[in-house]
Coordinates of N, CA and C in Angstrom, one line a residue:
X12 N 1.3 -1.1 -0.2 CA -0.1 -0.3 0.1 C 0.9 1.5 -0.4
X13 N 0.6 2.4 -0.5 CA 1.3 3.2 -0.7 C 0.7 4.1 -0.4
X14 N 1.8 4.9 0.8 CA 1.6 6.1 1.9 C 1.5 7.2 1.3
X15 N 0.9 8.2 1.8 CA 0.8 9.6 1.0 C 0.9 10.3 2.3
X16 N 2.0 11.6 2.1 CA 2.4 12.2 3.0 C 1.8 13.6 2.6
X17 N 1.2 13.8 3.7 CA 0.1 14.9 3.7 C 0.9 16.5 3.7
X18 N 0.4 17.2 3.0 CA 1.3 18.6 2.7 C 1.4 19.5 3.9
X19 N 2.3 20.0 4.2 CA 2.1 20.7 5.8 C 1.0 22.1 5.0
X20 N 0.3 22.3 6.4 CA -0.5 23.6 6.2 C 0.4 24.5 6.4
X21 N -0.2 25.6 5.6 CA 0.7 27.0 5.6 C -0.1 27.9 7.0
X22 N 1.2 28.6 7.6 CA 0.7 28.9 8.6 C -0.4 30.2 8.4
X23 N -0.9 30.1 9.7 CA -2.3 31.5 9.0 C -1.4 32.5 10.0
X24 N -1.2 33.8 9.3 CA -0.4 35.1 9.5 C -1.6 35.5 10.7
X25 N -0.6 36.1 11.9 CA -2.1 37.0 12.8 C -2.1 38.0 12.5
X26 N -3.4 38.3 12.6 CA -4.4 39.0 12.1 C -3.5 40.8 12.7
X27 N -3.2 41.7 12.1 CA -2.4 42.7 12.9 C -3.4 44.1 12.9
X28 N -3.5 44.3 13.9 CA -3.9 45.9 14.7 C -3.8 46.9 13.7
X29 N -5.1 47.3 13.5 CA -5.1 48.7 13.2 C -4.4 49.8 14.1
X30 N -4.1 50.9 13.8 CA -3.7 52.0 15.0 C -5.2 52.6 15.7
X31 N -6.0 52.6 15.2 CA -6.5 52.6 15.9 C -7.6 52.0 17.0
X32 N -6.9 50.2 16.5 CA -7.1 49.1 17.7 C -5.9 49.4 18.7
X33 N -5.0 49.4 18.6 CA -4.0 50.0 19.1 C -3.9 50.7 20.5
X34 N -4.6 52.0 19.4 CA -4.7 53.2 20.3 C -5.6 52.5 21.6
X35 N -6.7 51.8 21.0 CA -8.1 52.3 21.9 C -7.1 51.0 22.9
X36 N -6.6 50.3 22.6 CA -6.1 49.0 23.6 C -5.6 49.5 24.8
X37 N -4.9 50.2 24.5 CA -3.7 50.9 25.4 C -4.2 51.7 26.1
X38 N -5.7 52.5 25.7 CA -6.5 53.2 26.6 C -7.0 52.5 27.7
X39 N -8.0 51.6 27.2 CA -8.5 50.4 27.9 C -7.7 50.0 28.9
X40 N -6.1 49.7 28.7 CA -5.4 48.7 29.6 C -5.1 50.5 31.3
X41 N -4.9 51.5 30.3 CA -4.7 52.1 31.2 C -5.9 52.7 32.2
X42 N -7.2 53.1 31.6 CA -8.1 52.8 32.3 C -8.0 51.7 33.3
X43 N -8.2 50.5 32.8 CA -8.1 49.4 34.1 C -7.3 49.7 35.2
X44 N -5.9 49.8 34.5 CA -5.0 50.1 35.5 C -4.8 51.1 36.2
X45 N -5.7 52.3 36.2 CA -5.7 53.2 36.8 C -6.7 53.0 38.3
X46 N -7.8 52.5 37.6 CA -8.8 51.9 38.5 C -8.2 51.1 39.5
X47 N -7.1 50.0 39.6 CA -6.9 49.2 40.2 C -5.2 49.9 41.3
X48 N -4.5 50.5 41.0 CA -4.0 51.7 41.3 C -4.3 52.3 42.0
X49 N -5.5 53.3 42.0 CA -5.9 54.1 42.7 C -6.6 53.4 43.9
X50 N -7.0 52.6 43.7 CA -8.3 51.4 44.9 C -6.9 50.8 45.6
X51 N -5.2 50.8 44.8 CA -4.9 49.9 46.1 C -3.8 51.0 46.5
X52 N -3.7 52.2 46.3 CA -2.2 53.5 46.9 C -2.9 54.7 47.2
X53 N -4.2 54.7 46.7 CA -5.3 56.1 46.4 C -4.5 56.7 45.6
X54 N -5.2 58.1 45.5 CA -4.9 58.9 44.3 C -3.9 59.7 44.4
X55 N -3.5 60.1 45.2 CA -2.3 60.9 45.6 C -1.1 59.8 45.0
X56 N -1.0 58.6 45.6 CA 0.1 57.4 45.3 C -0.3 57.1 43.9
X57 N -1.2 57.1 43.7 CA -1.0 56.2 42.1 C -0.6 57.4 40.8
X58 N 0.7 57.6 40.5 CA 1.0 58.2 39.6 C 1.3 57.7 38.7
X59 N 1.4 58.5 37.2 CA 1.5 58.0 36.0 C 2.5 56.8 36.2
X60 N 4.2 56.6 36.6 CA 4.5 55.5 36.5 C 4.1 54.3 37.1
X61 N 3.3 54.3 38.3 CA 2.9 53.2 38.9 C 1.5 52.4 37.8
X62 N 1.1 53.9 37.2 CA -0.4 53.2 36.9 C 0.1 52.6 35.1
X63 N 1.3 53.0 34.7 CA 1.7 52.1 33.6 C 2.3 51.2 33.6
X64 N 3.2 51.1 34.7 CA 3.6 49.7 35.0 C 2.6 48.6 35.3
X65 N 1.7 49.2 36.2 CA 0.4 48.3 36.2 C -0.6 47.7 34.8
X66 N -0.2 48.8 33.9 CA -0.8 48.4 32.8 C -0.3 47.8 31.7
X67 N 1.2 47.5 32.1 CA 1.9 47.4 31.7 C 2.5 47.7 30.1
X68 N 2.6 48.8 30.1 CA 3.2 50.0 28.8 C 4.3 50.5 29.1
X69 N 4.4 51.5 28.5 CA 5.8 52.6 28.7 C 5.1 53.6 29.8
X70 N 5.9 54.3 30.5 CA 6.0 55.6 31.1 C 5.4 56.6 30.8
X71 N 5.7 56.9 29.7 CA 5.4 58.0 28.7 C 3.9 57.6 28.4
X72 N 3.3 56.3 28.6 CA 1.8 56.6 27.7 C 0.6 57.2 28.1
X73 N 0.7 57.6 29.4 CA -0.4 58.7 29.6 C -0.3 60.1 29.0
X74 N 0.9 60.5 29.0 CA 1.2 61.8 28.3 C 1.3 61.8 26.9
X75 N 1.4 60.6 26.5 CA 1.7 60.6 25.0 C -0.4 60.5 24.3
X76 N -1.2 59.7 25.3 CA -2.6 60.0 25.1 C -3.2 61.1 25.0
X77 N -3.0 61.5 26.6 CA -3.9 62.3 26.9 C -2.9 63.4 27.3
X78 N -3.5 64.9 27.2 CA -3.0 66.4 27.7 C -2.1 66.5 28.8
X79 N -3.2 66.0 29.9 CA -2.6 66.3 31.4 C -3.3 65.3 32.2
X80 N -3.0 65.2 33.2 CA -3.3 63.7 34.3 C -4.4 63.8 34.8
X81 N -5.1 65.5 35.0 CA -6.5 65.6 34.9 C -7.4 65.3 33.9
X82 N -7.2 65.4 32.3 CA -7.4 64.7 31.4 C -7.8 63.5 31.2
X83 N -6.8 63.1 31.8 CA -6.8 61.7 32.1 C -8.1 60.7 33.1
X84 N -7.7 61.3 34.1 CA -8.8 61.1 35.4 C -9.8 61.2 34.7
X85 N -10.2 62.0 34.1 CA -11.7 62.5 34.0 C -12.1 61.4 32.6
X86 N -11.1 61.1 32.0 CA -11.9 60.4 31.1 C -12.0 58.4 31.6
X87 N -11.1 58.5 33.1 CA -11.2 57.0 34.0 C -12.7 57.0 34.2
X88 N -13.0 58.7 34.9 CA -14.2 58.2 35.1 C -15.5 58.2 34.1
X89 N -15.2 58.3 32.7 CA -16.0 58.2 31.8 C -16.3 56.9 31.7
X90 N -14.7 56.0 31.8 CA -14.9 54.9 31.4 C -15.4 54.0 32.4
X91 N -15.6 53.8 33.5 CA -16.4 53.3 34.5 C -17.5 53.5 34.5
X92 N -18.0 54.7 34.2 CA -19.5 54.6 34.1 C -19.7 53.8 32.8
X93 N -19.1 53.5 31.9 CA -20.0 53.0 30.9 C -19.5 51.5 31.1
X94 N -18.7 50.7 32.3 CA -18.4 49.9 32.3 C -19.5 49.4 33.8
X95 N -19.4 50.0 34.7 CA -20.8 50.3 35.4 C -22.1 49.9 34.9
X96 N -22.3 50.6 34.1 CA -23.5 50.4 32.5 C -23.8 49.0 32.6
X97 N -22.7 48.3 32.1 CA -22.8 47.6 31.2 C -22.7 46.1 32.6
X98 N -22.4 46.3 33.7 CA -22.5 45.3 34.6 C -24.0 45.3 35.4
X99 N -24.8 46.6 35.4 CA -25.9 46.5 36.1 C -26.8 45.9 35.4
X100 N -26.8 45.9 33.9 CA -27.5 45.2 33.0 C -27.3 43.9 33.3
X101 N -25.6 43.3 33.2 CA -25.7 42.1 33.2 C -26.3 41.1 34.5
X102 N -25.9 42.3 35.5 CA -26.8 42.0 37.2 C -28.4 41.6 37.1
X103 N -29.1 42.8 36.8 CA -30.8 42.9 36.3 C -31.0 41.9 35.9
X104 N -30.5 40.9 34.8 CA -30.9 40.1 33.8 C -30.5 38.8 34.6
X105 N -29.2 38.4 34.8 CA -29.0 37.3 35.7 C -30.0 37.1 37.1
X106 N -30.0 38.4 37.9 CA -30.7 38.0 39.1 C -32.5 38.3 38.7
X107 N -32.8 38.7 37.6 CA -33.7 39.7 37.9 C -34.5 40.4 38.6
X108 N -33.4 41.2 38.5 CA -34.1 42.5 39.7 C -34.0 43.6 39.3
X109 N -34.2 44.7 40.0 CA -34.3 45.6 39.3 C -35.8 46.9 39.4
X110 N -36.7 46.2 39.1 CA -37.8 46.6 38.9 C -38.1 47.3 40.7
X111 N -38.0 47.4 41.5 CA -38.5 47.8 42.8 C -37.2 49.0 43.1
X112 N -37.6 49.8 43.5 CA -36.8 50.8 44.0 C -36.1 50.4 45.2
X113 N -36.6 49.0 45.7 CA -35.9 48.8 47.4 C -34.9 47.8 46.7
X114 N -34.8 47.4 45.5 CA -33.7 46.4 45.0 C -32.4 47.3 45.0
X115 N -32.3 48.4 44.7 CA -31.2 49.6 44.5 C -30.5 49.3 44.9
X116 N -30.3 49.5 46.3 CA -29.0 50.1 47.5 C -28.3 48.4 46.8
X117 N -28.8 47.7 46.9 CA -28.1 46.0 46.6 C -27.2 46.1 45.5
X118 N -28.2 46.8 44.7 CA -27.4 46.5 43.2 C -26.0 47.7 42.9
X119 N -26.6 48.2 43.6 CA -25.5 50.1 43.7 C -24.7 49.5 44.2
X120 N -24.5 49.1 45.8 CA -23.5 48.4 46.1 C -22.9 47.4 45.3
X121 N -23.3 46.3 45.0 CA -22.2 45.2 44.1 C -21.7 45.8 43.1
X122 N -22.5 47.0 42.7 CA -21.2 47.6 41.7 C -20.5 48.9 42.1
X123 N -20.9 49.9 43.0 CA -19.7 50.6 43.5 C -18.8 50.2 44.7
X124 N -19.0 49.2 45.4 CA -18.0 48.4 45.9 C -16.7 48.0 45.2
X125 N -16.9 47.8 44.2 CA -15.5 47.2 43.3 C -14.7 48.3 43.3
X126 N -13.5 47.7 42.9 CA -12.2 48.8 42.5 C -12.4 50.0 41.9
X127 N -13.8 49.7 40.9 CA -13.7 51.2 40.1 C -14.8 52.2 40.9
X128 N -15.7 51.7 41.4 CA -16.6 52.7 42.0 C -15.4 53.0 43.3
X129 N -14.6 52.7 44.1 CA -13.7 53.1 45.0 C -13.0 54.0 44.2
X130 N -12.7 54.1 43.0 CA -11.6 54.8 42.2 C -12.4 56.2 41.7
X131 N -13.8 56.1 41.1 CA -14.1 57.3 41.2 C -14.5 58.7 42.4
X132 N -15.1 57.5 43.3 CA -14.6 58.7 44.9 C -13.5 59.2 44.9
X133 N -12.1 58.7 44.7 CA -11.3 58.8 45.2 C -11.0 60.0 44.5
X134 N -11.1 60.1 43.2 CA -11.1 61.2 41.9 C -12.1 62.5 42.0
X135 N -13.1 61.8 42.8 CA -14.1 62.9 42.4 C -13.8 63.7 44.1
X136 N -13.2 63.4 45.3 CA -12.6 64.0 46.7 C -11.3 64.4 46.0
X137 N -10.2 64.4 45.3 CA -9.5 65.2 45.3 C -9.5 66.3 43.9
X138 N -10.5 65.9 43.8 CA -11.0 67.3 42.7 C -11.7 68.5 43.6
X139 N -11.3 67.8 45.0 CA -12.0 69.2 45.5 C -10.9 70.4 46.0
X140 N -9.6 70.0 45.7 CA -8.4 70.1 45.7 C -7.6 70.4 44.8
X141 N -7.9 69.6 43.8 CA -7.5 70.3 41.9 C -8.5 71.4 41.5
X142 N -8.0 72.4 41.1 CA -8.9 73.0 40.1 C -8.8 72.7 38.5
X143 N -8.2 72.2 38.2 CA -7.6 71.8 36.8 C -8.4 70.4 36.5
X144 N -8.3 69.6 38.2 CA -9.2 68.3 38.1 C -10.4 68.9 38.1
X145 N -11.2 69.3 39.3 CA -12.6 69.8 39.3 C -13.2 70.0 38.1
X146 N -12.3 70.9 37.3 CA -12.8 71.8 35.6 C -13.5 70.6 34.8
X147 N -12.5 69.6 34.9 CA -13.0 68.5 33.6 C -13.8 67.3 34.5
X148 N -13.7 67.2 35.8 CA -14.2 65.8 36.2 C -15.8 65.8 36.8
X149 N -16.0 67.3 37.3 CA -17.3 67.8 37.7 C -18.2 67.9 36.4
X150 N -18.0 68.5 35.3 CA -18.8 68.2 34.2 C -19.2 66.9 33.8
X151 N -18.4 66.1 34.0 CA -18.2 64.6 33.5 C -19.1 63.9 34.1
X152 N -19.0 64.0 35.7 CA -19.6 63.6 36.5 C -21.5 64.0 36.7
X153 N -21.4 65.3 36.2 CA -22.6 65.8 36.5 C -23.6 65.2 34.9
X154 N -22.5 64.8 33.6 CA -23.4 64.0 32.9 C -23.5 62.5 32.9
X155 N -22.5 62.5 33.8 CA -22.7 60.9 34.3 C -23.9 60.8 34.6
X156 N -24.3 61.6 35.9 CA -25.4 61.6 36.7 C -26.6 61.7 35.7
X157 N -26.9 62.8 34.8 CA -28.0 62.7 34.2 C -28.2 61.6 33.3
X158 N -27.3 61.1 32.5 CA -27.7 59.4 31.6 C -28.0 58.8 32.6
X159 N -27.2 58.4 33.8 CA -27.3 57.2 35.0 C -29.2 57.3 35.3
X160 N -29.5 58.6 35.6 CA -30.8 58.9 36.1 C -31.7 58.3 35.3
X161 N -31.6 58.6 33.6 CA -32.6 58.4 32.4 C -32.3 56.8 32.8
X162 N -30.9 56.0 32.4 CA -31.4 55.1 32.6 C -31.6 54.2 33.3
X163 N -31.8 54.5 34.8 CA -32.8 54.3 35.7 C -34.1 54.3 35.8
X164 N -34.5 55.2 35.7 CA -35.8 55.8 35.0 C -36.6 54.5 34.2
X165 N -36.0 54.1 33.0 CA -36.0 53.6 31.7 C -36.3 52.3 32.5
X166 N -35.3 51.9 33.3 CA -35.0 50.6 33.9 C -36.4 49.9 34.7
X167 N -36.8 50.8 36.0 CA -38.2 51.0 36.4 C -39.1 51.0 36.1
X168 N -39.4 51.8 35.0 CA -41.0 51.8 34.2 C -41.4 53.4 35.0
X169 N -40.0 54.1 35.6 CA -40.5 55.6 35.8 C -41.0 56.3 35.0
X170 N -41.8 57.3 35.3 CA -42.5 58.4 34.1 C -41.8 59.6 34.7
X171 N -41.5 59.7 35.9 CA -41.4 61.2 36.8 C -39.8 60.9 36.9
X172 N -38.9 62.0 36.2 CA -37.7 61.9 37.0 C -37.5 62.6 38.5
X173 N -36.9 62.2 39.2 CA -37.1 63.1 40.3 C -35.3 62.8 41.0
X174 N -34.9 63.6 40.7 CA -33.2 63.9 41.2 C -33.3 63.4 42.8
X175 N -33.7 64.1 43.6 CA -33.7 63.6 45.0 C -33.6 62.7 45.4
X176 N -34.7 61.8 45.0 CA -35.2 60.7 44.9 C -33.7 59.3 44.5
X177 N -33.3 59.8 43.4 CA -32.0 58.9 42.6 C -30.6 59.5 43.7
X178 N -30.5 60.5 43.7 CA -29.4 60.8 44.7 C -29.7 60.7 46.2
X179 N -30.1 59.9 46.7 CA -30.7 59.7 48.2 C -29.7 58.4 48.0
X180 N -30.3 57.4 47.3 CA -29.9 56.0 46.8 C -28.7 55.9 46.7
X181 N -27.9 56.6 45.2 CA -27.1 56.7 44.7 C -25.6 56.9 46.0
X182 N -26.0 58.2 46.4 CA -24.8 59.0 47.1 C -24.7 58.2 48.7
X183 N -25.8 57.8 49.0 CA -25.7 56.9 50.3 C -25.1 55.9 50.4
X184 N -24.9 54.7 49.0 CA -24.5 53.9 48.7 C -23.1 54.1 48.7
X185 N -22.8 55.2 47.8 CA -21.3 55.3 47.4 C -20.9 55.8 48.7
X186 N -21.6 56.5 49.6 CA -20.9 57.1 50.9 C -20.1 55.6 51.8
X187 N -20.8 54.6 51.7 CA -20.9 53.7 52.6 C -20.3 52.2 52.0
X188 N -19.5 53.0 50.7 CA -18.5 52.0 50.0 C -17.0 52.5 50.5
X189 N -17.2 53.8 50.7 CA -15.7 54.5 51.5 C -15.6 54.1 52.7
X190 N -17.2 54.1 53.2 CA -17.2 53.7 55.0 C -16.6 52.6 55.1
X191 N -16.4 51.7 54.1 CA -15.8 50.6 54.7 C -14.6 50.6 55.1
X192 N -14.0 51.2 54.5 CA -12.3 51.4 54.9 C -12.2 51.6 56.2
X193 N -13.0 52.6 56.8 CA -12.9 53.0 57.9 C -13.3 52.7 59.3
X194 N -13.9 51.0 59.2 CA -14.7 50.2 60.4 C -13.9 48.9 59.8
X195 N -13.9 48.5 61.1 CA -13.3 47.1 61.2 C -14.3 46.1 61.1
X196 N -15.5 46.5 61.1 CA -16.2 45.4 60.4 C -17.2 45.5 58.9
X197 N -16.3 45.0 57.9 CA -16.4 45.3 56.5 C -18.1 44.5 56.5
X198 N -18.2 43.1 57.0 CA -19.9 42.6 57.1 C -20.8 43.3 57.6
X199 N -20.5 44.2 58.5 CA -21.4 45.5 59.1 C -21.7 46.6 58.1
X200 N -21.2 46.9 57.4 CA -21.8 48.0 56.2 C -22.6 47.2 55.3
X201 N -22.6 46.3 55.3 CA -23.4 45.3 53.9 C -24.6 45.0 55.0
X202 N -24.3 45.2 55.7 CA -25.6 44.8 56.8 C -26.3 46.1 56.8
X203 N -25.2 47.1 56.9 CA -26.4 48.5 56.9 C -27.0 48.4 55.3
X204 N -26.5 48.2 54.3 CA -27.0 48.4 53.1 C -28.0 47.4 53.0
X205 N -28.2 46.4 53.6 CA -29.6 45.4 53.7 C -30.5 46.3 54.2
X206 N -30.2 46.9 55.6 CA -31.1 47.5 56.3 C -31.6 48.8 55.5
X207 N -30.9 49.7 54.7 CA -31.2 50.7 53.9 C -32.6 49.8 53.1
X208 N -32.2 49.2 52.3 CA -33.1 47.9 51.5 C -34.3 47.8 52.1
X209 N -34.6 47.5 53.5 CA -35.8 47.2 53.8 C -36.2 48.8 54.5
X210 N -36.0 49.8 54.5 CA -36.5 50.8 54.8 C -37.3 51.7 53.8
X211 N -36.6 51.4 52.5 CA -37.3 51.9 51.6 C -38.4 51.0 51.2
X212 N -38.1 49.7 51.4 CA -39.5 49.3 51.2 C -40.7 49.2 51.9
X213 N -40.3 49.4 53.0 CA -41.4 49.6 54.3 C -41.7 50.8 53.9
X214 N -41.0 51.8 53.5 CA -41.7 53.1 53.0 C -42.2 53.1 52.0
X215 N -42.1 52.8 50.9 CA -42.2 52.2 49.8 C -43.2 51.0 48.8
X216 N -44.1 50.2 49.8 CA -44.3 49.2 49.2 C -44.9 48.9 48.0
X217 N -45.5 49.9 47.3 CA -45.5 49.5 46.3 C -44.5 49.2 45.1
X218 N -42.9 49.4 45.2 CA -41.8 49.7 45.0 C -41.6 50.4 44.0
X219 N -42.6 51.3 43.7 CA -42.9 52.3 42.2 C -41.6 53.7 42.7
X220 N -41.1 53.8 41.8 CA -40.4 54.9 41.9 C -41.1 56.4 42.2
X221 N -41.8 56.4 41.6 CA -43.2 57.4 41.6 C -43.7 57.6 43.0
X222 N -43.9 56.6 43.6 CA -44.2 56.7 45.4 C -42.9 57.0 45.8
X223 N -42.3 56.4 45.7 CA -40.7 56.9 46.6 C -40.6 58.7 46.3
X224 N -41.0 59.3 45.3 CA -40.7 60.6 44.9 C -41.6 61.2 45.6
X225 N -42.8 60.7 46.0 CA -43.9 61.5 46.6 C -43.6 61.8 48.4
X226 N -42.8 60.9 48.9 CA -42.6 61.1 50.2 C -41.9 62.3 50.5

């Protein structure tokens, strides 16, 4: 019987990324690294070099892609918001939750207590003593709040936007994520979040956002 030798296959050439793709990948790596570094070292400790090292890119990458450190941090806030929006949707789909206002403290805690949520709070607090940072971050945060409120209203089927009610829930939970750092019982803060949910449930038994806004 005659044996035939298979022809060696031609190796597939790797697909070359475009310059735009390489830039987008580098920026995303820097944003993710900024979140991890700020969460670990605090805003003041997260200098450009430590962020670049965390991202595995050259130490000049931040100044190459962003005009100033403040501009970079403002973009970090925007990037985190986009990530959080995606995570919220995934959590609601997986757990079938979010239609009642009492669901939201736990949902917000799940997202805001991650390194990304802590990093945003660090950046916002730092903007109080940095006019250049404040000039870029505060308008970005205002845009995030408007868009987030509209998404929230659409999710729960609300018809009337009441920023007071939304801010109560959002900033109470954001504050608790920071407070967790300063207490010796992290589980105790999660218990506080659960208590907050129960208080909302008792105050708004219908679960409807409009009824909470009437309180």
